[in-house]
Every structure is written in structure tokens, then in C-alpha cells.
Amino acid sequence: MLKLVVCIKQVPMVSELPWDPNTRTLKRNLAEGMMNPACGHALEAALQIKKQHGGHIVAITMGPPMAEEVLYEAIAMGADRGVLLTDRSMAGGDTSATSYTLARAIKKECPDFDLVLCGCYTSDSETAQVGPQLAEELDVPGAAYIEHIAVKDGAFRLHRVTDNFLEVLEMDMPGLVTVTTHTYMPRYPSLEGLQSAFARSDIKILNARDLRLDPAKIGVNGSPTKIINVYSPTAAKKNIVMQGTAKKVVDEIFAKFADRISGAIGKDLKTHYHDNKACTK
Ligand SMILES: Cc1cc2nc3c(=O)[nH]c(=O)nc-3n(C[C@H](O)[C@H](O)[C@H](O)COP(=O)(O)OP(=O)(O)OC[C@H]3O[C@@H](n4cnc5c(N)ncnc54)[C@H](O)[C@@H]3O)c2cc1C
């Protein structure tokens, strides 16, 4: 029976949320939470592995108390139990602090795991760093952006599509994968599943003390990433009318915007233009 761990982040349901300028974090209490889409695909992959080979699935999330909702959803979809890591001292942690905390929880709750599954990235922060960093923390092999997982001869056979190539990788157990959103379409939790999840309420809540976390490695203070500023970029447009012969207008465009055009086409336009002019003389 395979022991599977799925890391699930709760993300805000809307993309435009107000920021707290003091803490430079999202005002999450103003939004409904949902399971991060890629985590749903990772959970579906675990459920299909469990169906084919037998297994036990632990869903883990780190977040504010309301993050518990995604664990109920995961159990309703077929996970066996949930673990919620929540503590004010964990809040505001970057990917390094998150990976450290998740690793401590996995080592405590599921030390003999065969596979940890993460989403490839989140819809709110989207760094895609937690999976690979977690593999480092757990000291196991890791493979990112996986589209298919097969279990063969005590190892995992993984498919990954990169630049139109299909890579077939083999990974020893235990290991970690991050799963893309291209395959393993998540199932909907059934009403019966939800009723059973709330009736069983098989969710363990752990805080920093339970996990014996080093205060220097968690939360804002334990995060090497410092957010300098957060803002919505504004785009401005200006219309310019150019007059004269076609040659005069083209020369003027090149003189005024050569740098921008060079940046867009990836060539030094001044050299390219002058070389071509020299050729046509
Ligand atoms: C009290 C509290 C408050 C928090 N508030 C915020 C906040 O305001 N904004 C914010 O972005 N984060 C918050 N977090 C969570 C944490 O800081 C982020 O999860 C972390 O920075 C992940 O970065 P990312 O989204 O870029 O992950 P990515 O690297 O893009 O995520 C890839 C995958 O890693 C796994 N993963 C990532 N984060 C978690 C997690 N928390 N739990 C389980 N699996 C995870 C998932 O499988 C995910 O699909 C909070 C945590 C706590 C305890």
C-alpha cells in the first residue's frame, strides 16, 4: 500500500484583492477561499494511484484556520485524512519558511511516505518554488511539472512535456512530484463525500510548538524573501501623428523608437537597419 501525501494551499477566489500596505500581504479575510487549482490536479493524481495500487492519502495545508475548508474538500474527494498547520507565528512565511514547515509536518505525520504530490504552482503567489524546496528539505528526489505518474517495479515512471519533447523519467521511492494542470482533471466532491468528511472530521491541527519549529525559520522573521513593494502596474497610451513621405516617416519611427523595436524583435535595429540599407545601395 503506497503512502501518499498531498500538499494543498488554500488561495483567494478572486484575483483582485486589496493589499495591506503595512504588512505587504493580501487582505485574505476579505475573500472566499478555494483549493488552489493545481493542488486539485495533484490530489486527483494521488486518488488515481490509490485506486490502481492501493494507498493511504494524507492532505496537508498550512494557512490560517479557514484553510481547514480545503482539507474537508480533499477528504470528500477521497483523501483519508487531513493535517492543518496553523499558527500566527507561521503567517507571512515565504516559500523557504513554508517548505521547512511542511517538511517538519510530513516527517512527523507521515515519516515513511512513498510520494509527496504538490501542485506545480499557486494561483495567488505562483512562485512554483515550494515543491522543489520541499524535496530538498525532505532530502528526496524531486521532479517538477509532471503530467503522468506510473508505479513500476518499486519506482515511479514520470512523464513531463518540455518544449514539445516528452521526457520519461524514473524516480526512486520515496520522492516528490509537482503536477501540472494539463492532466488528472480533478473530480467534484460528491454530496455524500462531503457529508462523510464532516461526519468523520478526520483533521489534525498542529501549531509551531507541536512541530518543534525553529522560530528563526518560520513566518515573516524566518523568511529570507523581503517584499519591497507591491502595486498594480498602470499602462498609458499616447497617439502620435507622423506626416511626410513614407521614407521620412519610417526614418522618424526608427530614429525615435529603435530601442523599443530592438527590444521587441531581439535585434539591434540600428545595426540591422544600417546593414540592410548598405546592402541595397
Ligand atoms: C497564518 C498564515 C497566513 C498565511 N498568509 C498567506 C498570505 O497572505 N499569502 C500567501 O501567499 N500565503 C500565505 N500563507 C502561506 C505561505 O506563506 C505560502 O503558502 C507560501 O509562501 C507559498 O508560496 P507560493 O504560493 O508561491 O507557492 P508555490 O511554490 O507556487 O506552490 C506550489 C505548490 O506547493 C504547495 N504549497 C504551497 N504553499 C502551501 C501551503 N501553504 N500549504 C500546503 N501546500 C502548499 C502546493 O502543493 C502548491 O501547489 C500563510 C500561511 C499561514 C500559516
XYZ file of N, CA, C and O in Angstrom, residues 14-212:
796
model
N -10.787 35.329 -5.687
C -10.750 36.409 -6.680
C -9.307 36.845 -6.906
O -8.462 36.713 -6.035
N -9.050 37.381 -8.099
C -7.667 37.750 -8.404
C -7.337 39.155 -7.892
O -6.200 39.460 -7.574
N -8.318 40.022 -7.833
C -8.042 41.397 -7.394
C -8.434 41.563 -5.936
O -9.598 41.672 -5.611
N -7.468 41.592 -5.076
C -7.753 41.734 -3.652
C -6.973 42.913 -3.091
O -5.866 43.176 -3.544
N -7.526 43.624 -2.133
C -6.756 44.724 -1.563
C -5.528 44.226 -0.796
O -5.555 43.147 -0.207
N -4.471 45.039 -0.840
C -3.247 44.708 -0.110
C -3.209 45.514 1.176
O -3.691 46.637 1.227
N -2.583 44.938 2.170
C -2.306 45.697 3.382
C -0.925 46.328 3.188
O 0.088 45.617 3.131
N -0.865 47.667 3.042
C 0.429 48.293 2.746
C 1.432 48.157 3.886
O 2.643 48.250 3.671
N 0.959 47.916 5.091
C 1.895 47.790 6.214
C 2.597 46.440 6.217
O 3.811 46.358 6.372
N 1.797 45.371 6.044
C 2.408 44.030 6.086
C 2.811 43.560 4.693
O 3.513 42.578 4.551
N 2.338 44.265 3.640
C 2.574 43.894 2.248
C 2.101 42.474 1.956
O 2.759 41.695 1.276
N 0.947 42.108 2.542
C 0.339 40.815 2.232
C -1.109 41.061 1.828
O -1.650 42.146 2.053
N -1.738 40.021 1.238
C -3.137 40.146 0.828
C -4.057 40.223 2.039
O -3.805 39.567 3.051
N -5.135 41.030 1.905
C -6.148 41.032 2.962
C -7.067 39.846 2.709
O -8.146 39.966 2.129
N -6.601 38.663 3.100
C -7.274 37.423 2.757
C -8.657 37.292 3.384
O -9.502 36.581 2.870
N -8.844 37.965 4.546
C -10.131 37.832 5.229
C -11.273 38.425 4.408
O -12.439 38.189 4.686
N -10.946 39.192 3.356
C -11.998 39.797 2.533
C -12.406 38.894 1.370
O -13.260 39.259 0.574
N -11.789 37.730 1.242
C -12.124 36.874 0.099
C -12.521 35.482 0.551
O -12.067 34.998 1.582
N -13.368 34.827 -0.260
C -13.664 33.413 -0.068
C -12.420 32.620 -0.442
O -11.683 33.013 -1.353
N -12.179 31.522 0.238
C -11.021 30.698 -0.112
C -11.431 29.537 -1.003
O -12.596 29.137 -1.025
N -10.487 29.018 -1.758
C -10.735 27.812 -2.576
C -9.447 26.994 -2.658
O -8.364 27.498 -2.344
N -9.591 25.731 -3.069
C -8.404 24.899 -3.246
C -7.626 25.424 -4.457
O -8.215 25.640 -5.524
N -6.318 25.636 -4.296
C -5.508 26.070 -5.429
C -5.704 25.074 -6.580
O -5.585 23.861 -6.374
N -6.038 25.554 -7.794
C -6.384 24.628 -8.882
C -5.352 23.514 -9.101
O -5.718 22.337 -9.211
N -4.057 23.858 -9.142
C -3.054 22.818 -9.420
C -3.023 21.763 -8.307
O -2.700 20.598 -8.567
N -3.355 22.168 -7.081
C -3.378 21.191 -5.977
C -4.498 20.167 -6.202
O -4.378 19.006 -5.804
N -5.590 20.608 -6.834
C -6.684 19.689 -7.164
C -6.191 18.609 -8.121
O -6.538 17.426 -7.990
N -5.331 19.000 -9.081
C -4.781 18.020 -10.032
C -3.824 17.060 -9.311
O -3.798 15.875 -9.620
N -3.052 17.588 -8.364
C -2.129 16.726 -7.605
C -2.929 15.707 -6.783
O -2.573 14.523 -6.711
N -4.032 16.176 -6.184
C -4.868 15.270 -5.387
C -5.496 14.201 -6.284
O -5.537 13.019 -5.930
N -5.966 14.610 -7.457
C -6.569 13.643 -8.387
C -5.538 12.580 -8.785
O -5.858 11.394 -8.866
N -4.291 13.009 -9.018
C -3.232 12.039 -9.361
C -3.071 11.032 -8.229
O -2.985 9.821 -8.461
N -3.063 11.539 -6.986
C -2.921 10.642 -5.828
C -4.112 9.679 -5.736
O -3.940 8.484 -5.449
N -5.304 10.186 -6.007
C -6.505 9.339 -5.922
C -6.452 8.231 -6.971
O -6.837 7.086 -6.700
N -5.944 8.566 -8.171
C -5.874 7.537 -9.224
C -4.794 6.500 -8.909
O -4.965 5.316 -9.173
N -3.675 6.954 -8.305
C -2.628 5.997 -7.896
C -3.192 5.060 -6.824
O -2.998 3.851 -6.855
N -3.930 5.671 -5.879
C -4.518 4.866 -4.794
C -5.481 3.812 -5.366
O -5.488 2.662 -4.931
N -6.271 4.230 -6.367
C -7.243 3.295 -6.939
C -6.523 2.129 -7.612
O -6.933 0.979 -7.491
N -5.423 2.416 -8.310
C -4.728 1.357 -9.061
C -3.881 0.455 -8.173
O -3.760 -0.730 -8.413
N -3.248 1.040 -7.144
C -2.238 0.274 -6.396
C -2.564 0.120 -4.918
O -1.816 -0.516 -4.187
N -3.647 0.741 -4.487
C -3.953 0.763 -3.053
C -3.104 1.835 -2.409
O -2.011 2.138 -2.890
N -3.610 2.460 -1.369
C -2.803 3.514 -0.756
C -3.553 4.268 0.318
O -4.740 4.030 0.573
N -2.817 5.164 0.949
C -3.380 5.997 2.011
C -2.949 7.426 1.719
O -1.768 7.677 1.484
N -3.913 8.353 1.686
C -3.589 9.735 1.295
C -3.770 10.685 2.473
O -4.854 10.759 3.068
N -2.697 11.421 2.802
C -2.784 12.476 3.815
C -2.714 13.824 3.090
O -1.776 14.064 2.326
N -3.728 14.654 3.313
C -3.717 16.005 2.721
C -3.226 16.982 3.786
O -3.713 16.966 4.920
N -2.239 17.820 3.413
C -1.668 18.768 4.380
C -1.806 20.185 3.849
O -1.528 20.450 2.676
N -2.235 21.101 4.697
C -2.229 22.506 4.308
C -1.656 23.354 5.428
O -1.828 23.031 6.612
N -0.974 24.431 5.037
C -0.514 25.412 6.016
C -1.203 26.730 5.699
O -1.188 27.181 4.552
N -1.821 27.312 6.685
C -2.516 28.573 6.431
C -3.319 28.996 7.644
O -3.214 28.392 8.718
N -4.125 30.050 7.485
C -4.974 30.477 8.598
C -6.033 29.406 8.894
O -6.233 28.517 8.064
N -6.728 29.491 10.052
C -7.672 28.423 10.412
C -8.675 28.084 9.311
O -9.049 26.930 9.132
N -9.095 29.103 8.507
C -10.099 28.810 7.472
C -9.567 27.882 6.376
O -10.336 27.319 5.598
N -8.246 27.686 6.327
C -7.669 26.783 5.322
C -8.147 25.342 5.530
O -8.028 24.493 4.635
N -8.715 25.082 6.711
C -9.276 23.761 7.020
C -10.309 23.340 5.960
O -10.488 22.154 5.697
N -10.971 24.342 5.351
C -12.009 24.035 4.353
C -11.474 23.151 3.229
O -12.165 22.245 2.760
N -10.222 23.424 2.785
C -9.712 22.632 1.652
C -9.424 21.195 2.076
O -9.414 20.293 1.241
N -9.211 20.986 3.382
C -8.976 19.616 3.845
C -10.286 18.825 3.835
O -10.307 17.647 3.471
N -11.380 19.483 4.241
C -12.688 18.807 4.151
C -12.982 18.451 2.691
O -13.478 17.370 2.381
N -12.678 19.395 1.797
C -12.927 19.148 0.372
C -12.077 17.958 -0.105
O -12.562 17.090 -0.828
N -10.803 17.942 0.331
C -9.902 16.851 -0.084
C -10.418 15.504 0.434
O -10.402 14.499 -0.290
N -10.900 15.478 1.675
C -11.404 14.219 2.239
C -12.680 13.805 1.496
O -12.889 12.631 1.190
N -13.514 14.810 1.156
C -14.738 14.496 0.408
C -14.400 13.918 -0.966
O -15.141 13.103 -1.508
N -13.262 14.334 -1.531
C -12.857 13.811 -2.848
C -12.234 12.418 -2.718
O -12.146 11.697 -3.712
N -11.738 12.050 -1.528
C -11.184 10.702 -1.374
C -9.926 10.600 -0.535
O -9.403 9.500 -0.341
N -9.382 11.732 -0.040
C -8.211 11.647 0.851
C -8.638 10.974 2.156
O -9.803 11.035 2.542
N -7.681 10.322 2.830
C -8.047 9.580 4.039
C -8.080 10.448 5.281
O -8.865 10.217 6.187
N -7.193 11.433 5.353
C -7.233 12.344 6.491
C -6.535 13.647 6.141
O -5.860 13.747 5.115
N -6.710 14.647 7.031
C -6.126 15.953 6.761
C -5.285 16.445 7.923
O -5.508 16.056 9.075
N -4.306 17.301 7.611
C -3.470 17.922 8.652
C -3.419 19.422 8.366
O -3.002 19.830 7.277
N -3.848 20.208 9.337
C -3.817 21.669 9.194
C -2.686 22.233 10.050
O -2.623 21.975 11.259
N -1.786 22.988 9.408
C -0.693 23.634 10.133
C -1.047 25.096 10.266
O -1.105 25.819 9.265
N -1.333 25.517 11.462
C -1.748 26.908 11.610
C -1.232 27.494 12.915
O -1.256 26.833 13.961
N -0.719 28.701 12.791
C -0.141 29.376 13.950
C 0.158 30.806 13.505
O 0.637 30.995 12.380
N -0.090 31.761 14.359
C 0.211 33.148 13.963
C 1.692 33.308 13.615
O 2.066 34.092 12.754
N 2.527 32.528 14.302
C 3.972 32.679 14.057
C 4.383 32.145 12.679
O 5.477 32.418 12.204
N 3.515 31.369 12.019
C 3.843 30.862 10.667
C 3.409 31.857 9.597
O 3.812 31.742 8.437
N 2.551 32.817 9.966
C 1.956 33.717 8.966
C 3.008 34.551 8.258
O 4.004 34.946 8.858
N 2.771 34.799 6.975
C 3.664 35.658 6.180
C 4.936 34.959 5.753
O 5.852 35.595 5.241
N 4.981 33.642 5.959
C 6.186 32.901 5.578
C 6.375 32.868 4.065
O 5.395 32.784 3.321
N 7.629 32.936 3.614
C 7.897 32.817 2.178
C 8.007 31.330 1.824
O 7.698 30.457 2.638
N 8.467 31.042 0.611
C 8.485 29.639 0.183
C 9.475 28.813 1.004
O 9.255 27.637 1.243
N 10.554 29.456 1.431
C 11.545 28.738 2.228
C 10.945 28.331 3.586
O 11.048 27.175 4.011
N 10.293 29.307 4.246
C 9.664 29.022 5.547
C 8.534 28.010 5.383
O 8.347 27.116 6.228
N 7.795 28.103 4.276
C 6.685 27.168 4.027
C 7.220 25.751 3.826
O 6.691 24.792 4.400
N 8.275 25.621 3.024
C 8.827 24.286 2.747
C 9.374 23.660 4.024
O 9.173 22.467 4.282
N 10.047 24.476 4.824
C 10.589 23.972 6.097
C 9.451 23.452 6.982
O 9.523 22.349 7.531
N 8.376 24.242 7.091
C 7.250 23.874 7.956
C 6.547 22.622 7.436
O 6.245 21.699 8.202
N 6.298 22.582 6.112
C 5.628 21.397 5.536
C 6.487 20.143 5.749
O 5.967 19.079 6.082
N 7.814 20.299 5.571
C 8.705 19.134 5.731
C 8.653 18.604 7.159
O 8.594 17.390 7.385
N 8.667 19.525 8.133
C 8.595 19.079 9.538
C 7.300 18.319 9.791
O 7.277 17.309 10.498
N 6.208 18.813 9.212
C 4.905 18.168 9.425
C 4.872 16.794 8.758
O 4.358 15.824 9.336
N 5.431 16.703 7.550
C 5.423 15.402 6.851
C 6.271 14.390 7.619
O 5.882 13.244 7.813
N 7.440 14.841 8.118
C 8.309 13.927 8.865
C 7.619 13.437 10.136
O 7.815 12.314 10.576
N 6.788 14.313 10.731
C 6.100 13.932 11.983
C 4.888 13.035 11.693
O 4.689 12.033 12.353
N 4.097 13.425 10.673
C 2.817 12.762 10.451
C 2.878 11.574 9.497
O 2.020 10.708 9.541
N 3.856 11.586 8.599
C 3.913 10.524 7.585
C 5.373 10.227 7.243
O 5.812 10.406 6.106
N 6.172 9.809 8.259
C 7.620 9.689 8.053
C 8.005 8.658 6.993
O 9.047 8.795 6.361
N 7.161 7.642 6.790
C 7.514 6.592 5.821
C 6.747 6.764 4.504
O 6.323 5.794 3.886
N 6.592 8.015 4.063
C 5.849 8.270 2.818
C 6.590 7.701 1.610
O 7.822 7.568 1.625
N 5.805 7.374 0.558
C 6.401 6.936 -0.706
C 6.464 8.080 -1.712
O 7.391 8.167 -2.500
N 5.410 8.934 -1.690
C 5.380 10.024 -2.670
C 4.664 11.238 -2.071
O 3.591 11.104 -1.474
N 5.290 12.407 -2.237
C 4.632 13.682 -1.898
C 4.232 14.327 -3.219
O 5.043 14.396 -4.149
N 2.981 14.760 -3.297
C 2.499 15.420 -4.518
C 2.127 16.868 -4.204
O 1.399 17.139 -3.243
N 2.646 17.786 -5.016
C 2.294 19.207 -4.889
C 1.707 19.669 -6.215
O 1.935 19.043 -7.257
N 1.008 20.800 -6.180
C 0.637 21.445 -7.432
C 1.896 22.059 -8.040
O 2.903 22.251 -7.349
N 1.862 22.376 -9.345
C 3.074 22.941 -9.964
C 3.270 24.393 -9.531
O 4.393 24.871 -9.445
N 2.194 25.122 -9.258
C 2.294 26.483 -8.729
C 0.939 26.900 -8.186
O -0.054 26.198 -8.397
N 0.928 28.042 -7.500
C -0.338 28.516 -6.946
C -0.887 29.665 -7.794
O -0.142 30.322 -8.513
N -2.193 29.906 -7.657
C -2.806 30.966 -8.461
C -2.641 32.334 -7.813
O -2.879 33.345 -8.443
N -2.204 32.380 -6.541
C -2.064 33.698 -5.906
C -0.616 34.176 -5.822
O -0.332 35.349 -6.031
N 0.308 33.296 -5.551
C 1.718 33.733 -5.472
C 2.537 33.237 -6.660
O 3.443 33.908 -7.123
N 2.256 32.014 -7.084
C 2.778 31.483 -8.343
C 4.305 31.399 -8.435
O 4.866 31.568 -9.509
N 4.985 31.163 -7.320
C 6.447 31.067 -7.437
C 6.901 29.710 -7.967
O 7.988 29.599 -8.516
N 6.108 28.654 -7.729
C 6.468 27.285 -8.135
C 7.717 26.789 -7.404
O 8.400 25.895 -7.888
N 8.029 27.389 -6.259
C 9.271 27.031 -5.547
C 9.053 25.992 -4.450
O 9.976 25.271 -4.083
N 7.833 25.946 -3.904
C 7.627 25.120 -2.701
C 7.916 23.636 -2.972
O 8.585 22.981 -2.170
N 7.434 23.101 -4.120
C 7.675 21.677 -4.418
C 9.162 21.349 -4.409
O 9.618 20.520 -3.601
N 9.967 21.999 -5.289
C 11.408 21.679 -5.311
C 12.097 21.934 -3.959
O 12.951 21.149 -3.534
N 11.717 23.017 -3.262
C 12.355 23.290 -1.958
C 11.981 22.217 -0.934
O 12.796 21.827 -0.098
N 10.745 21.741 -1.034
C 10.286 20.702 -0.095
C 11.051 19.401 -0.325
O 11.410 18.699 0.635
N 11.323 19.085 -1.594
C 12.117 17.876 -1.892
C 13.492 17.997 -1.236
O 14.020 17.027 -0.667
N 14.078 19.205 -1.300
C 15.388 19.433 -0.654
C 15.279 19.245 0.853
O 16.119 18.595 1.471
N 14.244 19.848 1.449
C 14.060 19.743 2.912
C 13.890 18.283 3.342
O 14.357 17.886 4.406
N 13.172 17.506 2.513
C 12.915 16.105 2.867
C 14.067 15.196 2.450
O 14.093 14.010 2.787
N 15.011 15.778 1.659
C 16.165 15.035 1.157
C 15.732 13.817 0.323
O 16.204 12.701 0.524
N 14.784 14.070 -0.605
C 14.339 13.014 -1.522
C 14.429 13.563 -2.954
O 14.455 14.781 -3.146
N 14.456 12.682 -3.969
C 14.455 13.192 -5.346
C 13.150 13.918 -5.653
O 12.104 13.575 -5.101
N 13.230 14.936 -6.502
C 12.030 15.692 -6.861
C 11.963 15.900 -8.365
O 12.995 16.047 -9.024
N 10.753 15.916 -8.915
C 10.568 16.175 -10.351
C 9.376 17.108 -10.507
O 8.298 16.830 -9.957
N 9.588 18.216 -11.229
C 8.526 19.228 -11.349
C 7.810 19.120 -12.693
O 8.341 18.561 -13.644
N 6.592 19.679 -12.740
C 5.776 19.769 -13.963
C 5.489 18.388 -14.566
O 5.656 18.166 -15.752
N 5.069 17.452 -13.723
C 4.797 16.088 -14.174
C 3.353 15.976 -14.668
O 2.431 16.510 -14.070
N 3.174 15.236 -15.775
C 1.842 15.093 -16.376
C 1.273 13.690 -16.203
O 0.074 13.486 -16.382
N 2.145 12.718 -15.930
C 1.633 11.355 -15.735
C 2.560 10.600 -14.792
O 3.785 10.738 -14.881
N 1.961 9.835 -13.887
C 2.750 9.073 -12.894
C 2.330 7.605 -12.976
O 1.142 7.294 -12.836
N 3.301 6.725 -13.218
C 3.009 5.290 -13.178
C 3.905 4.670 -12.115
O 5.006 5.158 -11.856
N 3.403 3.614 -11.487
C 4.201 2.920 -10.471
C 4.664 1.614 -11.085
O 3.847 0.813 -11.565
N 5.989 1.408 -11.141
C 6.517 0.214 -11.813
C 7.754 -0.293 -11.079
O 8.677 0.484 -10.838
N 7.729 -1.552 -10.713
C 8.876 -2.212 -10.075
C 9.435 -1.402 -8.908
O 10.648 -1.173 -8.803
N 8.565 -0.902 -8.066
C 9.010 -0.196 -6.864
C 9.564 1.183 -7.117
O 10.234 1.764 -6.255
N 9.336 1.743 -8.324
C 9.793 3.107 -8.637
C 8.662 3.843 -9.359
O 7.637 3.245 -9.704
N 8.858 5.124 -9.561
C 7.851 5.905 -10.289
C 8.362 6.188 -11.699
O 9.524 6.568 -11.889
N 7.505 5.987 -12.704
C 7.805 6.336 -14.099
C 7.003 7.605 -14.404
O 5.772 7.605 -14.301
N 7.699 8.683 -14.709
C 7.046 10.001 -14.811
C 7.133 10.562 -16.225
O 8.149 10.399 -16.892
N 6.081 11.236 -16.652
C 6.086 11.913 -17.952
C 6.077 13.412 -17.745
O 5.302 13.930 -16.927
N 6.939 14.091 -18.517
C 6.956 15.552 -18.458
C 7.127 16.076 -19.888
O 7.967 15.586 -20.638
N 6.311 17.065 -20.252
C 6.417 17.645 -21.594
C 7.160 18.970 -21.484
O 6.743 19.864 -20.739
N 8.305 19.079 -22.161
C 9.042 20.347 -22.153
C 9.396 20.725 -23.574
O 9.929 19.911 -24.321
N 9.094 21.954 -23.977
C 9.416 22.437 -25.323
C 9.081 21.409 -26.392
O 9.903 21.099 -27.257
N 7.883 20.840 -26.318
C 7.402 19.855 -27.298
C 8.145 18.518 -27.269
O 8.021 17.725 -28.190
N 8.963 18.272 -26.252
C 9.573 16.956 -26.076
C 8.882 16.251 -24.919
O 8.519 16.888 -23.931
N 8.721 14.952 -25.063
C 8.201 14.170 -23.939
C 9.392 13.542 -23.220
O 10.159 12.787 -23.819
N 9.571 13.913 -21.954
C 10.639 13.295 -21.153
C 10.026 12.173 -20.338
O 8.978 12.360 -19.726
N 10.671 11.027 -20.318
C 10.223 9.922 -19.462
C 11.295 9.750 -18.389
O 12.460 9.500 -18.705
N 10.905 9.958 -17.141
C 11.865 9.927 -16.039
C 11.547 8.756 -15.122
O 10.383 8.365 -14.997
N 12.560 8.232 -14.472
C 12.311 7.214 -13.456
C 12.817 7.746 -12.122
O 13.917 8.306 -12.058
N 11.999 7.615 -11.111
C 12.366 8.175 -9.798
C 12.188 7.108 -8.716
O 11.155 6.440 -8.663
N 13.208 6.982 -7.882
C 13.120 6.022 -6.770
C 12.125 6.501 -5.731
O 11.832 7.685 -5.632
N 11.654 5.577 -4.926
C 10.797 5.920 -3.780
C 11.696 6.069 -2.551
O 12.652 5.300 -2.428
N 11.436 6.970 -1.638
C 10.386 7.977 -1.693
C 10.823 9.160 -2.545
O 12.021 9.401 -2.719
N 9.841 9.892 -3.087
C 10.163 11.049 -3.923
C 9.053 12.082 -3.865
O 8.072 11.925 -3.117
N 9.256 13.139 -4.643
C 8.268 14.232 -4.665
C 8.042 14.662 -6.112
O 8.996 14.748 -6.888
N 6.799 14.927 -6.450
C 6.490 15.473 -7.784
C 5.622 16.713 -7.637
O 4.868 16.855 -6.674
N 5.748 17.634 -8.607
C 4.741 18.678 -8.730
C 3.976 18.375 -10.021
O 4.569 17.987 -11.025
N 2.661 18.531 -9.951
C 1.776 18.061 -11.023
C 1.215 19.263 -11.782
O 0.791 20.252 -11.174
N 1.199 19.176 -13.126
C 0.669 20.283 -13.935
C -0.865 20.245 -13.940
O -1.479 19.318 -13.409
N -1.438 21.233 -14.608
C -2.905 21.282 -14.696
C -3.399 20.718 -16.036
O -4.548 20.907 -16.397
N -2.519 20.032 -16.792
C -2.917 19.540 -18.117
C -3.620 18.197 -18.055
O -4.402 17.863 -18.935
N -3.284 17.402 -17.056
C -3.910 16.072 -16.948
C -4.475 15.934 -15.533
O -4.425 16.882 -14.751
N -4.964 14.751 -15.218
C -5.547 14.478 -13.889
C -6.610 15.537 -13.524
O -6.481 16.246 -12.514
N -7.610 15.670 -14.369
C -8.696 16.630 -14.126
C -9.393 16.293 -12.800
O -9.871 15.167 -12.627
N -9.404 17.234 -11.841
C -9.944 16.884 -10.516
C -11.431 16.538 -10.566
O -12.191 17.182 -11.279
N -11.811 15.514 -9.810
C -13.235 15.154 -9.690
C -13.935 16.158 -8.788
O -13.264 16.845 -7.982
N -15.248 16.215 -8.878
C -16.012 17.053 -7.948
C -16.244 16.269 -6.668
O -16.484 15.066 -6.729
N -16.199 16.935 -5.507
C -16.573 16.207 -4.291
C -18.080 15.933 -4.336
O -18.850 16.816 -4.702
N -18.481 14.713 -4.003
C -19.913 14.391 -4.020
C -20.550 14.894 -2.727
O -19.861 15.133 -1.728
N -21.882 15.028 -2.751
C -22.594 15.461 -1.545
C -22.389 14.440 -0.422
O -22.133 14.788 0.729
N -22.440 13.167 -0.826
C -22.233 12.085 0.146
C -20.818 12.169 0.735
O -20.612 12.020 1.941
N -19.858 12.462 -0.146
C -18.460 12.596 0.291
C -18.319 13.733 1.285
O -17.616 13.605 2.302
N -18.972 14.846 1.003
C -18.893 15.998 1.914
C -19.527 15.666 3.263
O -18.968 15.981 4.315
N -20.703 15.000 3.218
C -21.373 14.623 4.478
C -20.457 13.731 5.303
O -20.283 13.924 6.505
N -19.835 12.771 4.621
C -18.952 11.834 5.326
C -17.721 12.558 5.877
O -17.269 12.298 7.000
N -17.163 13.515 5.075
C -15.976 14.251 5.526
C -16.287 15.041 6.793
O -15.486 15.047 7.745
N -17.443 15.706 6.837
C -17.794 16.492 8.029
C -18.142 15.576 9.201
O -17.847 15.898 10.351
N -18.743 14.406 8.909
C -19.102 13.473 9.994
C -17.830 12.881 10.611
O -17.701 12.790 11.830
N -16.862 12.509 9.743
C -15.624 11.887 10.255
C -14.721 12.928 10.903
O -14.056 12.646 11.896
N -14.689 14.096 10.311
C -13.876 15.201 10.812
C -12.458 14.753 11.158
O -11.931 15.061 12.226
N -11.835 14.036 10.214
C -10.525 13.452 10.489
C -9.414 14.442 10.123
O -8.648 14.234 9.181
N -9.380 15.532 10.884
C -8.386 16.575 10.610
C -7.599 16.876 11.885
O -8.196 17.160 12.926
N -6.291 16.798 11.766
C -5.435 17.079 12.927
C -4.899 18.507 12.778
O -4.490 18.898 11.680
N -4.926 19.246 13.864
C -4.429 20.633 13.806
C -3.122 20.714 14.588
O -3.063 20.305 15.761
N -2.090 21.225 13.931
C -0.774 21.319 14.579
C -0.280 22.763 14.556
O -0.467 23.474 13.563
N 0.351 23.183 15.644
C 0.921 24.533 15.676
C 2.456 24.436 15.716
O 3.034 23.338 15.664
N 3.103 25.596 15.828
C 4.565 25.633 15.756
C 5.199 24.807 16.875
O 6.223 24.148 16.675
N 4.561 24.833 18.052
C 5.138 24.092 19.179
C 5.024 22.580 18.955
O 5.953 21.829 19.225
N 3.852 22.141 18.426
C 3.670 20.705 18.153
C 4.756 20.183 17.212
O 5.193 19.043 17.313
N 5.157 21.057 16.271
C 6.140 20.634 15.261
C 7.571 20.943 15.680
O 8.506 20.671 14.932
N 7.725 21.531 16.869
C 9.054 21.935 17.369
C 9.800 22.749 16.310
O 10.967 22.484 15.982
